[in-house]
Structures are given as structure tokens and as C-alpha cells.
Coordinates of C-alpha atoms in Angstrom, one line a residue:
Chain M
M1 CA -19.6 15.8 -13.1
L2 CA -21.0 16.1 -16.7
V3 CA -24.0 14.0 -17.0
I4 CA -25.6 13.7 -20.4
I5 CA -28.3 11.2 -21.3
S6 CA -26.6 9.8 -24.3
R7 CA -27.0 7.0 -26.8
D8 CA -25.1 4.9 -24.2
D9 CA -28.1 5.3 -21.9
L10 CA -30.5 4.0 -24.6
A11 CA -28.1 1.3 -25.5
D12 CA -27.9 0.4 -21.8
R13 CA -31.6 -0.5 -21.8
Q14 CA -31.1 -2.8 -24.7
G15 CA -28.1 -4.4 -23.0
V16 CA -25.8 -3.5 -26.0
V17 CA -23.4 -0.6 -26.5
F18 CA -21.5 0.4 -29.6
M19 CA -18.1 1.4 -28.4
S20 CA -15.1 2.8 -30.3
Q21 CA -12.2 0.4 -29.7
G22 CA -9.4 2.5 -31.2
R23 CA -7.6 5.4 -29.4
P24 CA -10.1 7.7 -27.9
D25 CA -10.5 10.8 -30.0
H26 CA -9.7 14.1 -28.3
S27 CA -13.3 14.9 -27.3
M28 CA -13.3 11.6 -25.3
Q29 CA -10.1 12.5 -23.5
D30 CA -11.5 14.8 -20.8
S31 CA -15.0 13.7 -20.3
Q32 CA -17.1 10.8 -21.4
H33 CA -20.8 11.1 -22.1
I34 CA -22.2 8.7 -19.5
S35 CA -25.6 7.2 -18.7
S36 CA -27.4 8.3 -15.5
A37 CA -27.0 4.8 -14.1
F38 CA -23.3 5.0 -14.7
A39 CA -23.2 8.5 -13.0
Q40 CA -25.0 7.0 -10.0
D41 CA -22.4 4.2 -9.8
L42 CA -19.6 6.8 -9.7
S43 CA -21.4 8.9 -7.2
D44 CA -22.0 5.8 -4.9
L45 CA -18.3 4.9 -5.2
R46 CA -17.2 8.4 -4.2
M47 CA -19.6 8.2 -1.2
D48 CA -18.2 4.8 -0.2
L49 CA -14.7 6.3 -0.2
V50 CA -15.8 9.3 1.9
R51 CA -17.5 6.9 4.4
L52 CA -14.2 4.8 4.5
S53 CA -12.3 8.0 5.3
M54 CA -14.7 8.8 8.1
L55 CA -14.1 5.3 9.6
A56 CA -10.4 5.7 9.3
T57 CA -10.4 9.2 11.0
R58 CA -12.7 7.8 13.7
Q59 CA -10.2 5.1 14.4
L60 CA -7.3 7.6 14.5
S61 CA -9.2 10.0 16.8
A62 CA -10.1 7.2 19.2
S63 CA -6.4 6.1 19.3
L64 CA -5.4 9.7 20.1
R65 CA -8.1 10.1 22.7
A66 CA -6.9 6.9 24.5
M67 CA -3.5 8.7 25.1
S68 CA -5.1 11.4 27.3
D69 CA -8.2 9.5 28.6
F70 CA -7.3 5.8 28.7
Q71 CA -10.1 3.2 29.0
S72 CA -9.2 -0.3 28.0
G73 CA -12.8 -1.1 26.9
Q74 CA -12.5 1.7 24.4
I75 CA -9.4 0.2 22.9
D76 CA -11.0 -3.2 22.5
Q77 CA -13.9 -1.5 20.7
L78 CA -11.5 0.3 18.4
I79 CA -9.7 -3.0 17.6
Q80 CA -13.0 -4.6 16.7
Q81 CA -14.1 -1.7 14.5
D82 CA -11.2 -2.4 12.2
A83 CA -13.2 -5.1 10.6
E84 CA -15.7 -2.5 9.3
L85 CA -12.9 -0.8 7.3
D86 CA -11.7 -4.1 5.9
K87 CA -15.3 -4.9 4.8
L88 CA -15.9 -1.5 3.2
Q89 CA -12.6 -1.7 1.4
E90 CA -13.6 -5.1 -0.1
L91 CA -16.9 -3.7 -1.2
I92 CA -15.2 -0.8 -3.0
D93 CA -12.8 -3.3 -4.7
E94 CA -15.8 -5.3 -5.9
K95 CA -17.6 -2.1 -7.2
V96 CA -14.4 -1.1 -9.1
I97 CA -14.3 -4.4 -10.9
S98 CA -18.0 -4.3 -11.6
I99 CA -18.1 -0.7 -12.9
I100 CA -15.2 -1.4 -15.2
T101 CA -16.9 -4.5 -16.5
M102 CA -20.4 -3.0 -16.9
R103 CA -19.7 0.6 -17.8
A104 CA -16.4 0.6 -19.7
P105 CA -15.3 3.9 -18.2
R106 CA -12.8 6.0 -20.1
A107 CA -10.5 9.0 -19.5
D108 CA -11.4 10.9 -16.2
N109 CA -14.1 8.4 -15.3
L110 CA -11.6 5.5 -15.6
R111 CA -9.1 7.4 -13.4
L112 CA -11.8 8.0 -10.8
V113 CA -12.6 4.3 -10.7
I114 CA -9.0 3.0 -10.7
T115 CA -7.9 5.4 -8.1
A116 CA -10.9 4.5 -5.8
A117 CA -9.3 1.1 -5.2
R118 CA -5.9 2.7 -4.4
I119 CA -7.4 5.3 -2.1
A120 CA -9.4 2.6 -0.3
S121 CA -6.3 0.6 0.2
D122 CA -4.5 3.7 1.6
L123 CA -7.4 4.4 4.0
E124 CA -7.6 0.8 5.2
R125 CA -3.9 0.9 6.0
I126 CA -4.4 4.2 7.9
G127 CA -7.0 2.3 10.0
D128 CA -4.4 -0.5 10.6
Y129 CA -1.8 2.0 11.8
A130 CA -4.4 3.6 14.1
R131 CA -5.3 0.2 15.6
N132 CA -1.6 -0.5 16.1
I133 CA -1.1 2.8 17.9
A134 CA -4.1 1.9 20.2
K135 CA -2.6 -1.5 21.0
R136 CA 0.7 0.1 21.9
T137 CA -1.0 2.7 24.0
S138 CA -2.8 -0.1 25.8
A139 CA 0.5 -2.1 26.4
V140 CA 2.2 1.0 27.8
M141 CA -0.7 2.2 29.9
N142 CA -1.4 -1.2 31.5
D143 CA 2.2 -1.3 32.9
N144 CA 3.1 2.4 33.3
A145 CA -0.1 4.3 34.1
E146 CA 1.6 6.3 36.8
I147 CA 4.6 7.5 34.7
N148 CA 4.6 10.9 33.0
L149 CA 5.0 10.2 29.3
P150 CA 5.2 12.6 26.4
W151 CA 1.7 11.8 25.1
D152 CA 1.1 15.5 24.3
R153 CA 3.8 15.3 21.6
L154 CA 2.2 12.3 20.0
I155 CA -1.2 13.9 20.2
E156 CA 0.3 16.9 18.4
I157 CA 1.5 14.9 15.5
G158 CA -1.7 12.9 15.4
T159 CA -3.8 16.0 15.3
L160 CA -1.8 17.4 12.5
V161 CA -2.2 14.1 10.5
T162 CA -5.9 14.0 11.3
G163 CA -6.3 17.5 9.8
M164 CA -4.4 16.4 6.7
I165 CA -6.8 13.4 6.2
D166 CA -9.8 15.8 6.5
D167 CA -8.3 18.2 4.0
V168 CA -7.4 15.5 1.5
V169 CA -11.0 14.1 1.6
D170 CA -12.3 17.7 0.9
A171 CA -9.7 18.0 -1.9
Y172 CA -11.0 14.7 -3.3
Q173 CA -14.6 15.8 -3.2
Q174 CA -13.9 19.2 -4.7
G175 CA -11.3 18.0 -7.2
D176 CA -9.0 20.7 -5.8
I177 CA -5.5 20.1 -7.1
D178 CA -4.0 23.2 -5.3
A179 CA -5.3 21.8 -2.0
A180 CA -3.8 18.4 -2.9
Q181 CA -0.4 20.0 -3.5
A182 CA -0.6 21.9 -0.2
I183 CA -1.4 18.7 1.7
R184 CA 1.6 16.9 0.0
N185 CA 3.9 19.8 1.0
S186 CA 2.6 19.9 4.6
D187 CA 3.7 16.3 5.2
I188 CA 7.2 17.7 5.8
H189 CA 6.0 19.1 9.2
V190 CA 4.9 15.6 10.2
D191 CA 8.3 14.2 9.1
K192 CA 10.1 16.8 11.2
L193 CA 8.1 16.3 14.3
N194 CA 8.5 12.5 14.0
T195 CA 12.3 12.7 13.5
S196 CA 12.8 15.0 16.5
F197 CA 10.4 12.9 18.7
I198 CA 12.3 9.8 17.9
Q199 CA 15.7 11.5 18.5
E200 CA 14.5 12.8 21.9
T201 CA 13.0 9.5 22.9
I202 CA 16.3 7.8 22.1
D203 CA 18.1 10.4 24.3
L204 CA 15.7 9.6 27.2
M205 CA 16.4 5.9 26.8
E206 CA 20.1 6.5 26.7
S207 CA 20.0 8.5 29.9
N208 CA 17.8 5.8 31.5
K209 CA 14.9 8.2 32.0
L210 CA 12.7 5.9 29.9
S211 CA 12.8 2.1 29.7
A212 CA 13.7 0.5 26.4
I213 CA 10.3 -1.2 26.2
V214 CA 8.2 2.0 26.7
G215 CA 10.6 4.0 24.5
T216 CA 10.3 1.4 21.7
H217 CA 6.5 1.6 21.8
L218 CA 6.5 5.4 21.8
I219 CA 8.9 5.4 18.8
F220 CA 6.7 3.0 16.9
M221 CA 3.6 5.2 17.6
S222 CA 5.4 8.2 16.3
K223 CA 6.6 6.3 13.2
N224 CA 3.0 5.0 12.6
L225 CA 1.7 8.6 12.6
E226 CA 4.4 9.5 10.1
R227 CA 3.3 6.5 7.9
I228 CA -0.3 7.7 8.1
G229 CA 1.0 11.1 6.8
D230 CA 2.7 9.2 3.9
Y231 CA -0.6 7.5 3.0
T232 CA -2.4 10.8 3.2
T233 CA 0.2 12.2 0.8
S234 CA -0.4 9.3 -1.5
I235 CA -4.1 10.1 -1.5
A236 CA -3.3 13.8 -2.4
E237 CA -1.2 12.5 -5.3
Q238 CA -4.2 10.4 -6.5
V239 CA -6.5 13.5 -6.4
H240 CA -4.0 15.3 -8.6
F241 CA -4.0 12.3 -11.0
I242 CA -7.8 12.0 -11.1
V243 CA -8.2 15.7 -12.1
T244 CA -5.2 16.1 -14.5
G245 CA -4.4 12.6 -15.7
E246 CA -0.8 13.3 -14.9
A247 CA 1.3 12.1 -11.9
L248 CA 2.0 15.0 -9.4
G249 CA 5.5 16.0 -10.7
G250 CA 8.5 17.2 -8.8
T251 CA 10.2 15.6 -5.9
R252 CA 8.1 15.3 -2.8
P253 CA 9.5 17.3 0.1
K254 CA 10.7 14.8 2.7
A255 CA 12.2 15.4 6.1
D256 CA 11.9 11.9 7.7
K257 CA 15.6 11.6 8.8
S258 CA 14.8 9.0 11.4
S259 CA 16.7 6.2 9.5
Q260 CA 19.8 8.3 9.6
I261 CA 19.9 9.2 13.3
S262 CA 23.3 8.4 14.6
Chain F
M1 CA -3.4 -18.2 -21.7
L2 CA -6.2 -19.0 -24.2
V3 CA -5.6 -17.0 -27.4
I4 CA -8.2 -17.3 -30.1
I5 CA -8.3 -15.1 -33.1
S6 CA -11.9 -14.0 -32.6
R7 CA -14.3 -11.5 -34.1
D8 CA -12.7 -9.1 -31.7
D9 CA -9.5 -9.3 -33.6
L10 CA -11.4 -8.6 -36.9
A11 CA -13.3 -5.8 -35.2
D12 CA -10.0 -4.4 -33.8
R13 CA -8.7 -3.8 -37.4
Q14 CA -11.8 -1.9 -38.2
G15 CA -11.5 0.1 -34.9
V16 CA -15.0 -1.0 -33.8
V17 CA -16.1 -3.8 -31.4
F18 CA -19.5 -5.1 -30.6
M19 CA -19.6 -5.7 -26.9
S20 CA -22.3 -7.0 -24.6
Q21 CA -22.9 -4.4 -21.9
G22 CA -25.1 -6.5 -19.6
R23 CA -23.8 -9.0 -17.0
P24 CA -21.3 -11.3 -18.7
D25 CA -22.8 -14.6 -19.5
H26 CA -21.3 -17.7 -18.0
S27 CA -19.0 -18.4 -20.9
M28 CA -17.4 -15.0 -20.5
Q29 CA -16.9 -15.5 -16.8
D30 CA -13.7 -17.6 -17.0
S31 CA -12.0 -16.5 -20.2
Q32 CA -12.5 -13.9 -22.7
H33 CA -11.7 -14.5 -26.4
I34 CA -9.0 -11.9 -27.0
S35 CA -7.1 -10.6 -30.0
S36 CA -3.4 -11.4 -30.4
A37 CA -2.5 -7.8 -29.8
F38 CA -4.4 -7.9 -26.5
A39 CA -2.7 -11.1 -25.6
Q40 CA 0.7 -9.5 -26.3
D41 CA -0.2 -6.5 -24.0
L42 CA -1.1 -8.9 -21.2
S43 CA 2.1 -10.9 -21.7
D44 CA 4.2 -7.6 -21.6
L45 CA 2.4 -6.5 -18.4
R46 CA 3.3 -9.8 -16.7
M47 CA 6.9 -9.5 -17.8
D48 CA 7.1 -6.0 -16.5
L49 CA 5.9 -7.2 -13.1
V50 CA 8.4 -10.0 -13.0
R51 CA 11.1 -7.5 -13.9
L52 CA 9.9 -5.2 -11.0
S53 CA 10.0 -8.2 -8.6
M54 CA 13.6 -8.9 -9.7
L55 CA 14.6 -5.2 -9.0
A56 CA 12.9 -5.4 -5.6
T57 CA 14.7 -8.7 -4.6
R58 CA 18.0 -7.3 -5.9
Q59 CA 17.5 -4.3 -3.6
L60 CA 16.6 -6.6 -0.7
S61 CA 19.6 -8.9 -1.3
A62 CA 22.0 -6.0 -1.5
S63 CA 20.6 -4.6 1.8
L64 CA 21.2 -8.0 3.5
R65 CA 24.7 -8.3 1.9
A66 CA 25.6 -4.9 3.4
M67 CA 25.0 -6.4 6.9
S68 CA 27.8 -9.0 6.5
D69 CA 30.1 -7.2 4.0
F70 CA 29.6 -3.5 4.5
Q71 CA 30.8 -1.1 1.8
S72 CA 29.3 2.4 1.9
G73 CA 29.6 2.9 -1.9
Q74 CA 27.3 -0.1 -2.3
I75 CA 24.7 1.5 -0.1
D76 CA 24.8 4.7 -2.1
Q77 CA 24.3 2.6 -5.3
L78 CA 21.4 0.8 -3.7
I79 CA 19.7 4.0 -2.7
Q80 CA 20.1 5.4 -6.2
Q81 CA 18.7 2.3 -7.8
D82 CA 15.4 2.8 -6.0
A83 CA 14.5 5.3 -8.8
E84 CA 14.4 2.4 -11.3
L85 CA 11.6 0.7 -9.3
D86 CA 9.6 3.9 -9.1
K87 CA 9.9 4.4 -12.8
L88 CA 8.9 0.9 -13.7
Q89 CA 5.9 1.1 -11.3
E90 CA 4.8 4.3 -13.1
L91 CA 5.1 2.5 -16.5
I92 CA 3.0 -0.4 -15.2
D93 CA 0.3 2.0 -14.0
E94 CA 0.2 3.7 -17.4
K95 CA -0.1 0.3 -19.1
V96 CA -3.0 -0.7 -16.8
I97 CA -4.9 2.5 -17.8
S98 CA -4.1 2.0 -21.4
I99 CA -5.1 -1.7 -21.6
I100 CA -8.4 -1.0 -19.8
T101 CA -9.1 1.9 -22.2
M102 CA -8.0 0.1 -25.4
R103 CA -8.9 -3.5 -24.8
A104 CA -11.9 -3.5 -22.4
P105 CA -10.7 -6.6 -20.6
R106 CA -13.3 -8.7 -18.8
A107 CA -13.4 -11.5 -16.2
D108 CA -9.9 -13.1 -15.6
N109 CA -8.2 -10.7 -17.9
L110 CA -9.6 -7.7 -16.1
R111 CA -8.5 -9.2 -12.8
L112 CA -5.0 -9.7 -14.2
V113 CA -4.8 -6.1 -15.3
I114 CA -6.3 -4.5 -12.1
T115 CA -4.1 -6.6 -9.8
A116 CA -1.0 -5.7 -11.8
A117 CA -1.2 -2.1 -10.4
R118 CA -1.6 -3.4 -6.9
I119 CA 1.2 -5.9 -7.1
A120 CA 3.5 -3.2 -8.6
S121 CA 2.6 -0.9 -5.7
D122 CA 3.5 -3.7 -3.2
L123 CA 6.8 -4.4 -5.0
E124 CA 7.7 -0.8 -5.1
R125 CA 7.1 -0.5 -1.3
I126 CA 9.2 -3.7 -0.7
G127 CA 12.0 -1.8 -2.5
D128 CA 11.4 1.2 -0.2
Y129 CA 11.7 -0.9 2.9
A130 CA 14.9 -2.5 1.5
R131 CA 16.4 1.0 1.0
N132 CA 15.4 2.0 4.5
I133 CA 17.1 -1.1 5.9
A134 CA 20.3 -0.2 3.9
K135 CA 20.2 3.4 5.3
R136 CA 19.9 2.1 8.8
T137 CA 22.7 -0.4 8.3
S138 CA 24.9 2.4 7.1
A139 CA 24.0 4.6 10.1
V140 CA 24.9 1.8 12.5
M141 CA 28.0 0.6 10.7
N142 CA 29.5 4.1 10.4
D143 CA 29.4 4.6 14.1
N144 CA 29.7 1.0 15.5
A145 CA 31.8 -1.0 13.0
E146 CA 33.7 -2.7 15.8
I147 CA 30.7 -3.9 17.9
N148 CA 29.4 -7.4 17.5
L149 CA 25.8 -7.0 16.5
P150 CA 23.1 -9.7 15.8
W151 CA 23.3 -9.2 12.0
D152 CA 22.9 -13.0 11.5
R153 CA 19.5 -12.9 13.0
L154 CA 18.4 -10.1 10.6
I155 CA 19.9 -11.9 7.7
E156 CA 18.0 -15.0 8.7
I157 CA 14.7 -13.1 8.6
G158 CA 15.7 -11.4 5.4
T159 CA 16.6 -14.6 3.7
L160 CA 13.3 -16.2 4.6
V161 CA 11.4 -13.1 3.2
T162 CA 13.5 -13.1 0.0
G163 CA 12.6 -16.8 -0.6
M164 CA 8.9 -15.9 -0.1
I165 CA 9.1 -13.2 -2.7
D166 CA 10.8 -15.6 -5.2
D167 CA 8.0 -18.1 -4.4
V168 CA 5.2 -15.6 -4.9
V169 CA 6.6 -14.6 -8.3
D170 CA 6.7 -18.2 -9.3
A171 CA 3.1 -18.7 -8.0
Y172 CA 2.1 -15.6 -10.0
Q173 CA 3.6 -16.9 -13.2
Q174 CA 2.2 -20.4 -12.8
G175 CA -1.2 -19.2 -11.4
D176 CA -0.6 -21.6 -8.6
I177 CA -3.1 -21.0 -5.8
D178 CA -1.8 -23.7 -3.5
A179 CA 1.6 -22.2 -3.6
A180 CA 0.0 -18.7 -2.9
Q181 CA -1.8 -20.2 0.1
A182 CA 1.4 -21.8 1.4
I183 CA 3.3 -18.4 1.1
R184 CA 0.5 -16.7 3.0
N185 CA 0.7 -19.3 5.8
S186 CA 4.5 -19.1 5.9
D187 CA 4.4 -15.4 6.9
I188 CA 3.7 -16.5 10.4
H189 CA 7.4 -17.6 10.7
V190 CA 8.5 -14.1 9.8
D191 CA 6.2 -12.7 12.4
K192 CA 7.5 -15.0 15.1
L193 CA 11.2 -14.3 14.3
N194 CA 10.4 -10.5 14.2
T195 CA 8.6 -10.6 17.6
S196 CA 11.4 -12.5 19.3
F197 CA 14.1 -10.4 17.7
I198 CA 12.5 -7.2 19.0
Q199 CA 11.9 -8.7 22.4
E200 CA 15.5 -9.7 22.7
T201 CA 16.8 -6.4 21.4
I202 CA 14.8 -4.5 24.0
D203 CA 16.2 -6.8 26.7
L204 CA 19.8 -6.0 25.5
M205 CA 18.9 -2.3 25.6
E206 CA 17.4 -2.6 29.1
S207 CA 20.6 -4.3 30.4
N208 CA 22.7 -1.6 28.7
K209 CA 24.4 -4.2 26.4
L210 CA 23.1 -2.2 23.4
S211 CA 22.7 1.5 23.1
A212 CA 19.2 2.9 22.5
I213 CA 20.2 4.3 19.1
V214 CA 21.6 1.1 17.7
G215 CA 18.8 -1.0 19.3
T216 CA 16.2 1.3 17.7
H217 CA 17.8 0.9 14.2
L218 CA 18.0 -2.9 14.6
I219 CA 14.3 -3.0 15.8
F220 CA 13.2 -1.0 12.7
M221 CA 15.2 -3.2 10.4
S222 CA 13.5 -6.3 11.8
K223 CA 10.1 -4.5 11.6
N224 CA 10.8 -3.5 7.9
L225 CA 11.5 -7.2 7.1
E226 CA 8.3 -8.1 8.7
R227 CA 6.5 -5.5 6.6
I228 CA 8.1 -6.9 3.5
G229 CA 6.6 -10.3 4.5
D230 CA 3.2 -8.6 4.8
Y231 CA 3.5 -7.1 1.3
T232 CA 4.5 -10.5 -0.1
T233 CA 1.5 -12.0 1.6
S234 CA -0.6 -9.4 -0.1
I235 CA 0.8 -10.4 -3.5
A236 CA 0.0 -14.1 -2.7
E237 CA -3.6 -13.0 -2.0
Q238 CA -3.7 -11.2 -5.4
V239 CA -2.5 -14.4 -7.1
H240 CA -5.5 -16.2 -5.5
F241 CA -7.9 -13.5 -6.7
I242 CA -6.5 -13.4 -10.3
V243 CA -7.0 -17.2 -10.6
T244 CA -10.3 -17.7 -8.7
G245 CA -12.0 -14.3 -8.8
E246 CA -12.5 -14.7 -5.0
A247 CA -10.7 -13.1 -2.1
L248 CA -8.5 -15.6 -0.2
G249 CA -10.9 -16.5 2.6
G250 CA -10.2 -17.3 6.2
T251 CA -8.3 -15.3 8.7
R252 CA -4.7 -14.9 7.8
P253 CA -2.5 -16.5 10.4
K254 CA -0.6 -13.8 12.3
A255 CA 2.0 -13.9 15.0
D256 CA 3.4 -10.3 15.0
K257 CA 2.9 -9.6 18.7
S258 CA 5.5 -6.8 18.8
S259 CA 2.8 -4.2 19.5
Q260 CA 1.8 -6.1 22.7
I261 CA 5.3 -6.6 24.2
S262 CA 5.2 -5.4 27.8

């Protein structure tokens, strides 16, 4: 991040800034000379997002752990913790409005601020899906603790997705567009695992080896993990946009065929 | 919309504006004196959003129509039309960045611009869910055209949700926070219909009156409609935020118990 103590900083202290209102000239396109207070705001915003990503992955990891080591108290705790994510997302939203109002960011700084709200929304929804997975695990475990269910398959998809979230947060912090592209491409593995898991679960239900109620919960858990992969891909696309100012081109590789199973 | 030809407008012509950089004083909190070109930008942005909402409801209506009057060509057309929504959403995103850069909106104008990107994202996802419903209808119809399926129940939920979208677009255009609150409250009916539809579909699968594959598609279609209700509620919350500057308080009434069915 280029930080130059500019005339903006001096103007800041006087509460007045002189700002060009026309199209930004070329030198403004890629980086804006910003005050140290403004740089601190941006740095804080990035840290808030990283913290939100840690809360989201904590929720996801806890929901996966419940599949192999179920304790109902743990699930209750996980459900309660969701409020922390909601609160932090609201805080990020407020900061975005405040930074735009107070600092008039431009070019790459504006992209960083605008996308912060979107990434926060994606992370909050990842947390929601993790909570939903935990609720379903709880519903299944409470009634069917003795049955041998394909938890390992769900944990496999969940572990893959957790790794993608970790990678996308690294890519965000490093501004690494190659990593962002790789994460977007890797979502196809999640789609494939999800489609085959759903297909096999339906087969087990058809042959009465699995009840409709348990099968439905398992299918939704897999689908939730696939949705978490989609949100992670969306974050990867935001990283590309922050760095380049362009939408990540090309058709996103997709292999979620679960809506066409017949 | 208050439009006053202010010193900003004069400054605009010179390419320079004098702008207070400190906290906005109270008179700036509720309305910003804006140039006529700026007012036109805001008006265009609102019209783009209304157009996007019309595309989204067109997709949803077509997906519901396919349930009672199935024609596979119609489904293909619906799937192709999704690209229009994606394109318009991208255009709105670009305009948001451009307006913030060029016009430095504040207070209610800034809220209008920032939320435009979020509402566009919600509407685009509503379109995605409508497309997914159509794909599933197609998968079921192609294999089970002769079977009597509970399409009427899905059409009932879909019609309720379509009405909510129409209402929320009206509330957006009128800045009607009471209507926004009413829409948010009405989502509970969608949640209840969805939960009972899923419960009954599982029962039909358990008693082998419905195959697991068809049951799974029907359950996902109902869940997709419930998700569309959630996105519509999110738009209602944005309307409240645009008008008041405050998040819509209180816990949102929820009755989606489908993750706890056991």
C-alpha cells in the first residue's frame, strides 16, 4: 500500500480538502495519495475482514467436527456464536459508509472499500451455512446416533472448502490474482463431489438403505458445503477486481449437475 | 428527490468542488444539495434496479408457469435469459463505482448508491434460483410427465414470493418503510409453507409414494423459493436503511424449521 503524506493530510487537519471532481486523470487511476489516517482506516477494514473470515472458518470447522465427535452443547455454542459474525458484518458495513463519506476514496482504494462490504456479506453467509449444517447434524445425530452414515464424505468436501477459504483470505491479503484464479478453478472439485454425493444418497434412499428424512438432511448438508464453495469463489472474484479493476473474465468452470439428476 | 441547482453544479462545470471533509453537519445528514447531472445519475440507477427486478420476476414467473404448462423450449429460453440479469447487474456495479468517484455522494444519496449494488446482487441471485427451479422442473417433467405431483403447492409458494418482490420494488420506489417492514414480516408465511411442504414430501418418500429423486427435486424447488423470500426480505431491509440510515431493528420473524425436521 502506497502511503504518502500528501496535501490531503494537511487538508485533513483543517477539515477541508480540495478535490478534483472531473474524471480522475491517469495518475489517479491506479493509486491515490492518501493521508496516514486514511491508510489506517483501510488497514483496520482489512483486519476486520480477516477477523470475520476467521470467525466463519471457526464455525465451519466446528460444524465438521460435530460430524465425527458429536456433542450437543458444542452445537448450541456454535449456533450462538453466529451473532458475532452478524455484528462484525454490521460494523464493517458502517465503516464502509464512514470511509467513503470521510475519505472520498478513489480507484483501487475505492474498490477495496466497496468490495469489503461484499466480502463481509459472503463471509456472513458462509457462517449461516455452517450453522445450518450444524443444526442438521444435530437433528440426524439425536435420532440416528447408532447408524453408520457417510460423514467422512461430507467431512472431505468440508475440508476442501475450508482450505479454499484459507487460501482466498491469503490471496486477499497478498493481492494475489493468480491464487484467486486457482481458487475459482478449484471450486469445480467441490461441485463434482457434491453432485456425486447427492446422486449416491438418492440411490441409498431409493433402495431403502437410508430413510428419506436422514437422506434429505445429508443432501442439504452437501449442498450447503457446495454453496460455501460458491461464496468463496465470489470472494476470489472480488480479489481479482480489487487488484485489477476488471471483473474476472471467462466463464467460471462449473460442475454442479445436481439440479439435472434424473 | 430534492434537486437544487447549488454551488456544486457551478463547481461541476469548472471541474472543481469545495467539499467539507469533516463529519457532515446536521443539515447534510438528511439531504445533500446535488447537481442536476448527479440527480440524473441517481434516477438512472434506480431505473436500472427496477428493470433488473422486472427481469428477475419474469424469470420466476416463467419457472412457475413451466410447472403447470411445461414446454422444454420455454425452459431453454429462461436459462439463456439469465445472462441478461448478469449483464445488468455488472452495469449497475460499474455505475455505483462511477457515481461514487465522480459525484462524491453523501448521507442518503450515498446510502442509495451503496445499497443499489447490494439489491442488484440480491435480484441477480433471485434470478439464479428461478433458473435452478426451472432446471429441476425440466428434470422431473422429462422423466415423470404422467405422475400427479404437488405442483400447485409450489406454485402457491412461488406466487406468494412473486407478490413480495413486486411489493418490495414498490416500497423501494416510494421509500415506504412501513411497507418494507410488512414485507419482512410476511416472509414468515413463506417459511411455514416451505417447512410443511418439505415435511410432507419426506413423508411421501418414506411411504414410497414418491421416488427419492423426484422428492429431492421438489424439496430443493421449495427451498429455492424460500431462499428467494429471504433475498426479498434482505431488499426490504435495504429500503429501510436507505430511508432511515438505520438497520431494520428487532429480530426478523423466522419459521423455516426445515433444518430441524426429525
